[in-house]
Coordinates of C-alpha atoms in Angstrom, one line a residue:
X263 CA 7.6 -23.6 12.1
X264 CA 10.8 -21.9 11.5
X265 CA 10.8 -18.3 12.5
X266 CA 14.0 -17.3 10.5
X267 CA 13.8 -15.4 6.9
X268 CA 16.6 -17.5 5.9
X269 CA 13.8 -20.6 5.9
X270 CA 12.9 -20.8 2.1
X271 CA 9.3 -22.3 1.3
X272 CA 10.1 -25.5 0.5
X273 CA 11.6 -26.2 4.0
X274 CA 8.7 -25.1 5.8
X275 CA 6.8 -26.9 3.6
X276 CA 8.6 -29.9 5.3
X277 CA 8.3 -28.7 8.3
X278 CA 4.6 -28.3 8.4
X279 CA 4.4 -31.7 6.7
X280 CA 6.8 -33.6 9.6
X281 CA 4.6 -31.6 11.9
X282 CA 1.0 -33.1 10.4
X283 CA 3.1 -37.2 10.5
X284 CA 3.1 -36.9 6.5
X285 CA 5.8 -38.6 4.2
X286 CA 6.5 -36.6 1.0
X287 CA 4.7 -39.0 -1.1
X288 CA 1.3 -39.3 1.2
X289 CA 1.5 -35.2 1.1
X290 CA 2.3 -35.3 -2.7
X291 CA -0.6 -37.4 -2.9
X292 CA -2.9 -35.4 -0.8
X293 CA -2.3 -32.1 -2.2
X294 CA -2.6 -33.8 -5.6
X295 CA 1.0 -32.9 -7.0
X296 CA 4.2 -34.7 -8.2
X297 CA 6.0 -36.2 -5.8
X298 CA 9.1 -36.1 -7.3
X299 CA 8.2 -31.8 -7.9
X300 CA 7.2 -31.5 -4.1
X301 CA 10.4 -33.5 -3.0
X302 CA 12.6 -31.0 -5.6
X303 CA 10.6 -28.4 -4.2
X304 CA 11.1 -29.1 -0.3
X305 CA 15.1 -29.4 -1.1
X306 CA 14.9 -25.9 -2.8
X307 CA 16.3 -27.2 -6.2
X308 CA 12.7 -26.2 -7.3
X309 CA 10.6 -23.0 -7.2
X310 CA 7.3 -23.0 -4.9
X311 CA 4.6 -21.8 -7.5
X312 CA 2.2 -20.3 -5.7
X313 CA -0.6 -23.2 -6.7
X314 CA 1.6 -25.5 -5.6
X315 CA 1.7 -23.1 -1.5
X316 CA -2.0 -23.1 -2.2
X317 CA -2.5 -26.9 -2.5
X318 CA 0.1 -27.8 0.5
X319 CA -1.3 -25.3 2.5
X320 CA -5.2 -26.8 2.2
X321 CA -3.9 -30.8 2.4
X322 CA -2.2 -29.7 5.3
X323 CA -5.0 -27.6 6.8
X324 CA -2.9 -24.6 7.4
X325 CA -3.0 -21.3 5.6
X326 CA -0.7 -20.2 2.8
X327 CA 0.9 -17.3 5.0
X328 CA 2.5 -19.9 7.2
X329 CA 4.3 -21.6 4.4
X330 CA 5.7 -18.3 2.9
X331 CA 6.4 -16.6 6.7
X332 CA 3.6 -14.1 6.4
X333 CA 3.9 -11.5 8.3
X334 CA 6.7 -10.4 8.1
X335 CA 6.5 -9.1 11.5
X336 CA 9.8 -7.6 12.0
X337 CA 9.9 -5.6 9.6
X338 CA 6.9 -4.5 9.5
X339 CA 8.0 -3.4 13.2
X340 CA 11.1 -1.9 11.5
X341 CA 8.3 0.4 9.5
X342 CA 6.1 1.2 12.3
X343 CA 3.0 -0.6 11.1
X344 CA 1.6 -2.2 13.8
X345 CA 0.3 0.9 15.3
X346 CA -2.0 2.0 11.4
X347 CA -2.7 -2.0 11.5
X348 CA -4.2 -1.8 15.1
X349 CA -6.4 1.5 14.0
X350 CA -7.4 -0.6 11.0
X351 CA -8.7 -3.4 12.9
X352 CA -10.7 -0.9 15.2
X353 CA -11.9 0.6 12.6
X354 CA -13.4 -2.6 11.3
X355 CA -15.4 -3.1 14.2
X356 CA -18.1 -0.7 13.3
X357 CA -20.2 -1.0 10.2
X358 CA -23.9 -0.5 11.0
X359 CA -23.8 1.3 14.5
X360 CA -24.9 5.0 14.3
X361 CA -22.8 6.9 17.1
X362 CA -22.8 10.2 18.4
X363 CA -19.1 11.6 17.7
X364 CA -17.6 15.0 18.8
X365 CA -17.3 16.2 15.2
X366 CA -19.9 15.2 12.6
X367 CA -18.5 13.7 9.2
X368 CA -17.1 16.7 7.0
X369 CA -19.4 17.0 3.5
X370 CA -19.2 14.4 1.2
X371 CA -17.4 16.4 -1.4
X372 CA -14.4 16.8 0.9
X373 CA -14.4 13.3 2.1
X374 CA -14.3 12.3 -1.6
X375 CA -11.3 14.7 -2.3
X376 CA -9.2 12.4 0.9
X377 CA -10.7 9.3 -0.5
X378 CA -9.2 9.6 -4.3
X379 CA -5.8 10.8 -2.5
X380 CA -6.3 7.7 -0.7
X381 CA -6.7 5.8 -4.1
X382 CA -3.6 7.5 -5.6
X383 CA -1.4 5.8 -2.3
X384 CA -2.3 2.2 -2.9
X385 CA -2.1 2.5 -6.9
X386 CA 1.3 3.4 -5.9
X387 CA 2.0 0.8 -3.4
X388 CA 2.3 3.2 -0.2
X389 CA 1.2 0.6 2.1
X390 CA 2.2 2.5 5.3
X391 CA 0.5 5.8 4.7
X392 CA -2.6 4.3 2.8
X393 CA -3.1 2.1 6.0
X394 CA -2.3 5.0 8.1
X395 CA -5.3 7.4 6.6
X396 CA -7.7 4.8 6.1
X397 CA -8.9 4.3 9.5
X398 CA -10.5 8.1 10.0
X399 CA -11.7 7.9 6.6
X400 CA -13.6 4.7 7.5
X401 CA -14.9 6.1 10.7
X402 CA -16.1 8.9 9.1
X403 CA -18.0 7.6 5.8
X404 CA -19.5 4.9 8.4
X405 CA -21.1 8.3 10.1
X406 CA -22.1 9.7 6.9
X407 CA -23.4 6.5 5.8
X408 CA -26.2 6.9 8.5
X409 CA -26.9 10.7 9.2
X410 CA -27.1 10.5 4.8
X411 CA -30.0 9.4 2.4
X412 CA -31.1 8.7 -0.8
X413 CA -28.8 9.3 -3.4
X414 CA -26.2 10.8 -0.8
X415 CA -26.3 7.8 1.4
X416 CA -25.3 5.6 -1.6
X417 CA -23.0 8.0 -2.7
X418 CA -21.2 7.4 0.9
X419 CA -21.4 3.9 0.9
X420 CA -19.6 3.8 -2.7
X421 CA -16.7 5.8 -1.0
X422 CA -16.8 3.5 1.5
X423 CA -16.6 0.5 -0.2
X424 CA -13.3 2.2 -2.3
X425 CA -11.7 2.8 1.0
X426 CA -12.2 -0.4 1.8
X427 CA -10.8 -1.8 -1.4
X428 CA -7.2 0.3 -0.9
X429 CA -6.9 -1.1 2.7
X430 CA -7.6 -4.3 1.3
X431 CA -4.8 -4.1 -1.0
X432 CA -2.2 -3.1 1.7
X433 CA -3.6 -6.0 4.1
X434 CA -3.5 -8.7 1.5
X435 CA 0.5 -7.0 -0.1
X436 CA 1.4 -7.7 4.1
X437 CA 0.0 -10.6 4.7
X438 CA -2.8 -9.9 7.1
X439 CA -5.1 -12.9 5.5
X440 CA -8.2 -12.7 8.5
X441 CA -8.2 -8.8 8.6
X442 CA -8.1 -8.7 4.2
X443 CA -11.1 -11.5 5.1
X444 CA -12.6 -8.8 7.2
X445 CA -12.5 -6.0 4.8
X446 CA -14.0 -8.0 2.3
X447 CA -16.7 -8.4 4.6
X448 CA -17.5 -4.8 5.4
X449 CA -16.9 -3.9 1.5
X450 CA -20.0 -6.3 0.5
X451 CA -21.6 -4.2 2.6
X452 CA -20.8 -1.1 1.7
X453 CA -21.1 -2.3 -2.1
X454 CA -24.3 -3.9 -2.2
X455 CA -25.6 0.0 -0.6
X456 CA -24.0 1.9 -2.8
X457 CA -26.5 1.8 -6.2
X458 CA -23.4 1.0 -7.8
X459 CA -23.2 -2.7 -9.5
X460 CA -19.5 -1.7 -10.5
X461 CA -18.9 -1.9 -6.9
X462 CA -20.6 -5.1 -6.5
X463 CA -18.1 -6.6 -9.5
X464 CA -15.1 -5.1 -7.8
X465 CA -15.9 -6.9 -4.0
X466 CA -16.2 -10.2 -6.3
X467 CA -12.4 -9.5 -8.3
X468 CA -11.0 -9.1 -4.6
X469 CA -12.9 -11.9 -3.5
X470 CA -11.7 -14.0 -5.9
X471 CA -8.4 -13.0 -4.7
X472 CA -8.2 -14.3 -1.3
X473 CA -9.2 -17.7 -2.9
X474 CA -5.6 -17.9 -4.3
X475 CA -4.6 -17.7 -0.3
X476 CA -6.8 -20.7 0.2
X477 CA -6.7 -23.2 -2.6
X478 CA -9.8 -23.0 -3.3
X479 CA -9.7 -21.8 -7.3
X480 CA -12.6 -23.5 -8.5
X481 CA -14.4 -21.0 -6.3
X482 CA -12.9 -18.1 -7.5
X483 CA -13.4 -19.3 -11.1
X484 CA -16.9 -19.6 -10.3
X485 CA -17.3 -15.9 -9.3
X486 CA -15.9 -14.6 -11.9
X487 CA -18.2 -16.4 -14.4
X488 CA -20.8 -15.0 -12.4
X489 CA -19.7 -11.5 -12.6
X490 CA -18.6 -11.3 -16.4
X491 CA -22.4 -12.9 -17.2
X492 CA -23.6 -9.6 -15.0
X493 CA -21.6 -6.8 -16.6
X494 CA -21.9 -9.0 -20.4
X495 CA -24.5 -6.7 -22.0
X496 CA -23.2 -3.3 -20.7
X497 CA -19.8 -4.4 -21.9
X498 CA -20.9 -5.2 -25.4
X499 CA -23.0 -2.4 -26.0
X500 CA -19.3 -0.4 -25.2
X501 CA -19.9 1.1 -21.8
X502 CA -16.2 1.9 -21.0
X503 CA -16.4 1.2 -17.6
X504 CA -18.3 -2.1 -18.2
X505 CA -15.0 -2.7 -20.4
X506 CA -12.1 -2.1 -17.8
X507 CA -14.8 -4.3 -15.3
X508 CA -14.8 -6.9 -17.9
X509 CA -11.5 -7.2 -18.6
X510 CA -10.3 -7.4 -15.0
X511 CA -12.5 -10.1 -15.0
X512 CA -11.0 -11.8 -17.2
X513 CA -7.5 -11.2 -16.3
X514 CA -8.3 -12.9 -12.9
X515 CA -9.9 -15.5 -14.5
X516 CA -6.8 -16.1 -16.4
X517 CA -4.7 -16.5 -13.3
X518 CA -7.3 -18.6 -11.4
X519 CA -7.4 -20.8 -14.1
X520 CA -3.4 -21.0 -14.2
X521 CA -2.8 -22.0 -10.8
X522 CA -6.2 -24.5 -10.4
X523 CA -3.6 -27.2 -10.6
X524 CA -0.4 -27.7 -8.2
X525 CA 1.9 -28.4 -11.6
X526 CA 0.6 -25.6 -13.6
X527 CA -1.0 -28.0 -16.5
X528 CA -4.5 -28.1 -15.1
X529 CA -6.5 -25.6 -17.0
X530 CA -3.9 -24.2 -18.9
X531 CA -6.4 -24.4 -22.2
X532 CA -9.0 -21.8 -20.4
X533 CA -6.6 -20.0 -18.8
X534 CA -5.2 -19.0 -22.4
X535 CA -8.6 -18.6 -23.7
X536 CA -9.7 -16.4 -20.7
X537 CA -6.1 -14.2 -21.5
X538 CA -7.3 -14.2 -24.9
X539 CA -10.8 -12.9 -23.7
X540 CA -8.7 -10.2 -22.0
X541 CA -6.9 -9.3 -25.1
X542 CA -10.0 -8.9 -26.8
X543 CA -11.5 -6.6 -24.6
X544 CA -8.1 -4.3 -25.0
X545 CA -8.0 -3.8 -28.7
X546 CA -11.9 -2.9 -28.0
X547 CA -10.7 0.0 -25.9
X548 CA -7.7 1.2 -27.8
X549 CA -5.6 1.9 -25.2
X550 CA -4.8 2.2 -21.5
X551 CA -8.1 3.4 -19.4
X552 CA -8.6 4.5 -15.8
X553 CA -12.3 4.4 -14.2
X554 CA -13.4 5.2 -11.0
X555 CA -13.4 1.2 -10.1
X556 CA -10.8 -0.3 -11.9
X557 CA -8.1 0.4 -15.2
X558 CA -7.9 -2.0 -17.8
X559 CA -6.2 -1.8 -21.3
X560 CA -3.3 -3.6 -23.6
X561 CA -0.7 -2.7 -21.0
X562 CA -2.0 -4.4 -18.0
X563 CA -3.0 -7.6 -20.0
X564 CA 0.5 -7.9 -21.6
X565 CA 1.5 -7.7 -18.1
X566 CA -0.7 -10.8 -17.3
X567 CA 0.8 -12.6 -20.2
X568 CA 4.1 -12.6 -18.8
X569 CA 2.6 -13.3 -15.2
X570 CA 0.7 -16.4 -16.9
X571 CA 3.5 -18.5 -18.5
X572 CA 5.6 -17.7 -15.3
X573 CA 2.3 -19.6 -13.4
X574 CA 2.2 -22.4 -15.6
X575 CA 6.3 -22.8 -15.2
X576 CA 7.0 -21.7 -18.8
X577 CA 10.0 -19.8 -18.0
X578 CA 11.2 -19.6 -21.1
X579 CA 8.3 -18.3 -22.8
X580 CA 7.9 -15.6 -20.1
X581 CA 11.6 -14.2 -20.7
X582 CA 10.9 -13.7 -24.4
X583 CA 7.3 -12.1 -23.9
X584 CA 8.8 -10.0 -21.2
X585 CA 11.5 -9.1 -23.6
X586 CA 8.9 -7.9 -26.0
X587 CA 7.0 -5.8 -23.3
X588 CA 7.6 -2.0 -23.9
X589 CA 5.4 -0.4 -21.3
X590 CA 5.0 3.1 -22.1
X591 CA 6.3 6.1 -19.6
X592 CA 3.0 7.1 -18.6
X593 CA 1.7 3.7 -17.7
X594 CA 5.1 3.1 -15.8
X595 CA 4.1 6.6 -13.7
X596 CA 0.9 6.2 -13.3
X597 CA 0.9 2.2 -12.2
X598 CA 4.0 1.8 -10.2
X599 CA 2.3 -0.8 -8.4
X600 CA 1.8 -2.8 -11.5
X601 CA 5.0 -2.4 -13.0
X602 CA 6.5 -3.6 -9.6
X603 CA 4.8 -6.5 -10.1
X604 CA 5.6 -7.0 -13.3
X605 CA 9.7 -7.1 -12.3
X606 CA 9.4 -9.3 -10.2
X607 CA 7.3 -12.5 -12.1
X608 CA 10.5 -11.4 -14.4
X609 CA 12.8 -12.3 -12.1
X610 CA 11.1 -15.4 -11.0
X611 CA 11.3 -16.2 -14.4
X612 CA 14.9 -15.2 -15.1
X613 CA 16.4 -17.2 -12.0
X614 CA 14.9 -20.5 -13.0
X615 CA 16.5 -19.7 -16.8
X616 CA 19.8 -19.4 -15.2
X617 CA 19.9 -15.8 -16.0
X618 CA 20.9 -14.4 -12.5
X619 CA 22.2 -11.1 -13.1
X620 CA 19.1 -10.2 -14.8
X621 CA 17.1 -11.7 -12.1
X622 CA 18.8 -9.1 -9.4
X623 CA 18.6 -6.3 -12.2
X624 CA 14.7 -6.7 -12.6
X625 CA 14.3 -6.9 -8.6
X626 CA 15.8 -3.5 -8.5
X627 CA 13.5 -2.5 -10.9
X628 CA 10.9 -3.8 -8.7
X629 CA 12.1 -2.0 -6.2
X630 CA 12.2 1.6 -7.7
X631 CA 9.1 1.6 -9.0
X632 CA 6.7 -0.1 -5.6
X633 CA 9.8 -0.2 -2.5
X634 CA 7.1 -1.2 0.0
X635 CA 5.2 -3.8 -2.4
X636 CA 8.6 -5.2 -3.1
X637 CA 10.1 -5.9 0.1
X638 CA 7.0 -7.5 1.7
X639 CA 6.7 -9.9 -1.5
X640 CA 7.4 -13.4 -0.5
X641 CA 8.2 -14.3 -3.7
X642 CA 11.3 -11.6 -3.8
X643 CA 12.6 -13.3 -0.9
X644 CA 12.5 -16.5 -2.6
X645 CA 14.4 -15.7 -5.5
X646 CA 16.7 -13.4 -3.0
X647 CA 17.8 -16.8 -1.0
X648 CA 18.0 -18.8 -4.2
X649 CA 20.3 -15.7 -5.7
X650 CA 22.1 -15.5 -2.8
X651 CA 22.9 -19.8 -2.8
X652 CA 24.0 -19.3 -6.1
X653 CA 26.2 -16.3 -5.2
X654 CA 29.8 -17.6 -5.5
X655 CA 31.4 -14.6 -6.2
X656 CA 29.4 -12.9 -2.8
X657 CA 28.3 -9.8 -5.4
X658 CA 27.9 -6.6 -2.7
X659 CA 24.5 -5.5 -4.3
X660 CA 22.7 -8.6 -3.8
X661 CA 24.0 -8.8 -0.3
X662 CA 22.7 -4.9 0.1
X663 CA 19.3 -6.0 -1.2
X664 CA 18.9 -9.5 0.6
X665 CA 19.4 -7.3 4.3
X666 CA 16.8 -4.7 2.7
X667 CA 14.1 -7.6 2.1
X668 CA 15.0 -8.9 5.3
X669 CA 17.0 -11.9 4.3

């Protein structure tokens, strides 16, 4: 495989293909796509939609990190992670081994004060200092978790599994698919200890979220049926938190459901219905609401409207309902990671409506509001190279951003 950031997806999609002895059309059919979208896709005259990575990736028995160039290794270099990511996979190594260490685990109250700062770093896309922190954190609520008892024991363990949800994100934003695999692990754990079944729901939503990495969408569908029959009767007799739970839920349903086929048709029905769901659950809370698991409210889910017609390849319709999206300040300041998000489905969407200038315009935007989250996106490096092909008149600022990304 091509090493270079210059490769777009579609040619290491053809390299891993020539690699396995495959012709387009015996991948096309393996993978179950077009093979007239694969061979626009390979020649870059077509976006990659991540369904279409996902299915590749699993007919060519390869994971989807190696067909967008996860890790970015030299940058992360650049940013001095390997030394937080190496701390974080020790870290991981203990779980359920009482030791004996030179200072016992501070009281819970003051690990829980760290753990919410903690919280505050990956809802703002810090990746470097939320992985940096994490490690002594999870040490030390792994202590706790055994000196403690009773309610206080639980209480540890539902710290725990949080801290293990932030790293998760960071892992999973980098590209780190085995160690997110690991967390996931070690947050059942902690979850299914903690007398908490909110935590139990949250280790199923990021669950459900590796299985975009792996093709496997029918499996992530599955859990979230499972989980949204588990928090159903809290939910409608209005528990709040059940609420933002629920309508996570169905959010992720909604995108599982979008990418279960490789040309974005395949459960296009349900995944509208399941946005719908979402919507539902909204109006029910009124407005924007933070928990102690998850936040949920009209913002976020118009958000995921956008994010699902650019999944399904409506372009089009994702321009106009992005055009319509008026996010207010203090959703923008408090979600940065979000929002990032957000600009750049937008610009995906913009490039392949042939409204470049835009595109770049909402990757700054992107940028502003999560830097980190933005420049390890591999989608932002796709529509970087694809700006940058298109470049005739060699615009300054995109060539500025394309060496920031790393392109």
């Amino acid at each position: 495989m091509p090493d270079s950031n210059d490769t777009h997806i579609g040619a290491r999609i053809a390299e891993q293909r020539n690699l396995a002895h495959l012709t387009q059309r015996g991948l096309a059919d393996k993978a179950h796509i077009s093979y007239s979208l694969l061979s626009k896709v390979e020649s870059g005259h077509k976006p990659a939609s991540p369904a279409l990575i996902a299915a590749c990736a699993r007919a060519l028995g390869i994971e989807t990190s190696v067909l967008v160039g996860q890790p970015f290794r030299a940058e992360q270099r650049e940013d001095r992670f390997e030394a937080p990511i190496a701390a974080l996979r020790a870290s991981l190594e203990n779980w359920d081994v009482p030791l004996d260490p030179v200072a016992p685990p501070r009281p819970l109250h003051d690990i829980a004060a760290d753990v919410k700062a903690l919280g505050e770093l990956r809802r703002s896309a810090e990746y470097w200092k939320t992985v940096n922190r994490a490690p002594a954190l999870i040490d030390e609520l792994v202590e706790a978790s055994h000196r403690l008892d009773g309610t206080s024991r639980e209480r540890a363990h539902r710290l725990l599994a949080y801290t293990y949800r932030c790293v998760h994100d960071v892992v999973y934003g980098l590209g780190h698919i085995d160690l997110g695999s690991c967390v996931l692990a070690r947050m059942g754990y902690s979850a299914e200890r903690s007398g908490d079944p909110n935590m139990v729901f949250l280790t199923a939503y990021l669950r459900a979220q590796s299985c975009f990495s792996t093709g496997r969408h029918e499996v992530g569908i599955r859990l979230m049926e499972r989980a949204l029959a588990d928090v159903e009767e809290s939910a409608r007799q209005g528990d709040r938190s059940a609420l933002c739970v629920q309508g996570n839920l169905r959010l992720r349903a909604t995108m599982l459901a979008a990418r279960s086929n490789p040309a974005g048709k395949g459960q296009e029905d349900n995944a509208r219905a399941q946005w719908q769901e979402a919507w539902e659950t909204a109006e029910r809370l009124g407005a924007d609401t933070e928990n102690y698991v998850m936040s949920f409210g009209p913002s976020n889910t118009l958000i995921h409207q956008v994010s699902l017609e650019v999944e399904l390849g409506n372009y089009g319709r994702a321009v106009k309902a992005a055009a319509k999206l008026h996010l207010p300040s203090q959703f923008a300041a408090r979600f940065p990671e979000r929002v990032g998000h957000h600009f750049i489905d937008v610009s995906r969407a913009q490039l392949w409506t042939g409204h470049r200038q835009a595109a770049l315009a909402s990757l700054l935007k992107a940028r502003t509001a999560a830097p980190q989250q933005t420049r390890y996106h591999p989608h932002v490096r796709e529509t970087v190279r694809a700006l940058r092909r298109a470049d005739r008149a060699n615009s300054e600022s995109l060539a500025n951003y394309a060496r920031w990304v790393g392109v």
